[in-house]
XYZ file of C-alpha atoms in Angstrom:
213
model
C 5.746 0.980 -18.954
C 3.716 -2.109 -19.495
C 1.927 -4.174 -16.834
C 1.310 -7.883 -17.493
C 0.093 -8.270 -13.658
C 1.401 -11.901 -13.639
C -0.588 -13.108 -16.453
C 2.123 -14.799 -18.573
C 3.989 -17.988 -18.373
C 7.611 -17.699 -18.641
C 7.606 -18.763 -22.251
C 4.853 -16.227 -23.051
C 6.665 -13.500 -21.123
C 9.755 -14.050 -23.393
C 7.869 -14.045 -26.547
C 6.064 -10.783 -25.475
C 9.150 -9.060 -24.226
C 10.945 -9.860 -27.224
C 8.345 -8.229 -29.391
C 8.322 -5.186 -26.999
C 11.921 -4.443 -27.357
C 11.348 -2.184 -30.722
C 9.007 -0.039 -28.409
C 11.579 1.046 -26.080
C 9.355 0.564 -23.102
C 10.959 1.516 -19.700
C 9.872 -1.875 -17.887
C 7.333 -4.868 -17.921
C 5.760 -4.999 -14.567
C 5.334 -8.438 -13.086
C 5.463 -10.335 -16.182
C 5.004 -13.644 -14.235
C 3.888 -14.649 -10.762
C 6.246 -12.834 -8.237
C 7.257 -16.045 -6.352
C 8.552 -17.668 -9.593
C 12.035 -16.536 -8.863
C 13.608 -18.953 -11.158
C 11.428 -17.769 -13.905
C 12.427 -14.156 -13.399
C 16.287 -15.316 -13.531
C 15.611 -16.924 -16.790
C 14.053 -13.696 -18.305
C 16.982 -11.679 -16.940
C 18.838 -11.880 -20.178
C 16.137 -9.988 -22.254
C 16.649 -6.432 -23.176
C 13.391 -5.252 -21.842
C 13.829 -4.316 -18.107
C 11.697 -5.927 -15.586
C 10.060 -4.499 -12.528
C 8.534 -7.025 -9.719
C 7.838 -7.183 -6.143
C 4.727 -5.242 -5.304
C 2.949 -8.554 -3.986
C 5.820 -9.465 -1.760
C 4.951 -9.594 1.979
C 8.364 -9.742 3.801
C 11.694 -8.061 3.307
C 13.364 -11.693 3.140
C 11.120 -12.587 0.082
C 12.198 -9.469 -1.584
C 15.822 -9.926 -1.077
C 15.559 -13.201 -2.538
C 13.781 -11.867 -5.475
C 16.345 -9.121 -5.879
C 19.370 -11.446 -5.558
C 18.286 -14.530 -7.509
C 15.514 -13.213 -9.577
C 18.027 -10.414 -11.128
C 15.501 -7.785 -11.187
C 15.807 -4.563 -12.890
C 13.537 -2.679 -10.839
C 12.501 -3.727 -7.106
C 8.831 -2.667 -6.541
C 8.296 -2.016 -2.814
C 5.095 -1.284 -0.970
C 4.876 -0.245 2.808
C 1.371 -1.719 2.867
C 2.529 -4.917 1.462
C 5.879 -5.592 2.822
C 4.905 -4.948 6.496
C 5.783 -1.413 7.308
C 8.365 1.228 6.941
C 11.280 -0.775 8.703
C 11.043 -3.790 6.235
C 10.501 -1.360 3.255
C 13.907 0.401 3.987
C 15.704 -2.718 4.662
C 14.795 -4.057 1.374
C 15.444 -0.855 -0.418
C 19.023 -0.724 1.139
C 19.530 -4.425 0.030
C 18.508 -3.378 -3.435
C 21.049 -0.367 -3.242
C 23.833 -3.051 -2.449
C 22.723 -5.159 -5.608
C 22.671 -1.783 -7.664
C 18.900 -2.045 -8.320
C 16.784 0.915 -8.189
C 13.547 1.033 -6.252
C 10.053 1.914 -7.328
C 7.294 2.234 -4.810
C 3.676 0.593 -4.895
C 0.721 1.718 -2.867
C -0.243 4.804 -0.941
C 1.736 7.361 -2.541
C 1.432 9.997 0.083
C 3.170 7.563 2.641
C 5.930 6.503 -0.063
C 7.212 10.036 -1.069
C 9.123 10.762 2.031
C 10.625 7.246 1.954
C 11.775 7.553 -1.695
C 13.190 10.896 -0.982
C 15.355 9.347 1.659
C 16.792 6.487 -0.839
C 19.834 6.990 -3.192
C 18.448 4.352 -5.374
C 15.064 5.726 -5.782
C 13.498 5.749 -9.389
C 9.679 6.249 -9.718
C 7.149 7.074 -7.171
C 3.911 5.495 -8.240
C 0.800 7.508 -7.914
C -1.591 4.647 -7.022
C -5.521 4.340 -6.483
C -5.047 3.991 -2.674
C -6.141 7.859 -2.337
C -6.222 9.106 1.184
C -5.753 12.698 -0.213
C -9.081 14.033 1.453
C -8.162 12.622 4.660
C -4.896 14.019 5.348
C -3.762 17.707 5.892
C -0.993 17.926 3.025
C -2.011 15.647 0.110
C 0.717 14.928 -2.443
C 1.060 17.305 -4.997
C 2.685 16.870 -8.442
C 4.465 19.551 -10.636
C 5.922 18.822 -13.966
C 5.974 15.122 -13.216
C 7.702 15.515 -9.937
C 6.442 14.742 -6.484
C 6.324 17.825 -4.114
C 7.169 16.578 -0.721
C 5.300 18.034 2.214
C 7.147 20.047 4.953
C 5.621 17.718 7.778
C 8.280 15.531 9.396
C 8.446 11.695 9.413
C 6.202 10.159 6.729
C 4.733 13.528 6.292
C 1.064 12.322 7.113
C -1.410 13.903 9.452
C -4.932 12.755 9.302
C -7.967 14.679 9.576
C -10.447 12.205 11.135
C -13.543 14.610 10.726
C -13.361 14.149 6.941
C -14.131 10.492 7.719
C -17.496 11.227 9.123
C -19.375 11.394 5.905
C -18.295 7.806 5.299
C -19.913 6.521 8.719
C -22.552 3.910 8.499
C -25.505 5.679 9.880
C -27.415 2.225 9.733
C -24.947 0.217 11.757
C -26.117 0.440 15.570
C -22.598 0.051 16.869
C -21.240 2.829 14.747
C -24.162 5.095 15.390
C -24.158 4.612 19.036
C -20.468 5.709 19.186
C -21.171 8.707 17.118
C -24.405 9.749 19.120
C -22.744 9.237 22.466
C -19.667 11.423 21.361
C -22.348 14.057 20.476
C -23.964 13.681 23.926
C -27.380 12.963 22.309
C -28.223 9.992 23.955
C -27.820 8.729 27.652
C -25.637 5.620 28.766
C -29.005 3.593 29.369
C -30.244 4.478 25.796
C -26.884 3.365 24.391
C -26.973 0.095 26.287
C -30.594 -0.630 25.172
C -29.388 0.124 21.223
C -26.361 -2.188 21.760
C -28.647 -4.981 23.275
C -30.722 -4.816 19.982
C -27.966 -5.582 17.477
C -27.723 -8.967 16.046
C -26.325 -11.615 18.180
C -22.715 -12.022 17.675
C -19.646 -13.788 19.473
C -19.107 -10.666 21.415
C -20.765 -9.809 24.806
C -23.350 -7.069 24.322
C -23.120 -5.656 27.734
C -19.330 -5.447 27.937
C -19.406 -4.047 24.402
C -21.877 -1.386 25.612
C -19.586 -0.387 28.540
C -16.752 -0.153 26.124
C -18.893 2.319 23.986
C -19.525 4.524 27.083
C -15.899 4.762 27.782
C -15.029 5.797 24.340
């Protein structure tokens, strides 16, 4: 697989993809900018498959790219396209057009969705790592994703694991933490909140919100 990351013009992409034919690559990923649908259409006659769509933000855009761009692989990301519902809509549209789907983004979130599709191909293991913050991180054995036994999207967060990343120097953040641990009184919390830099928010109402947290 090759990833051009939208770096080429259409003519550059054509030259590069012709040169890549002898290397039997599975695909060239986003050879040109994603919204150049006519450009993708003009490259569809080449032997090297094209994967694109990871930066698309609506199912309508993805459907247009699949239909008019004549993609070989539709790249879909829940975190980009607007959630699970538009992801599945676009994926089923791709199925109608006999286009396989590959995921892009948080792999722990995508593995259940990809397993539910008849036209799924590759589940991308991406740098959006949430492994240490969930109860059952994605496991891979012999190149295959091992789906968790949890229902739905299969993710249950372990919020305590986020504590080590809390910004102790942030007054608003530290007030919430200390208040939760019952180490300071409401009066002390209000005092700390008033000492934070002036912003567009109301310090007093913000302090009350923190007390109710």
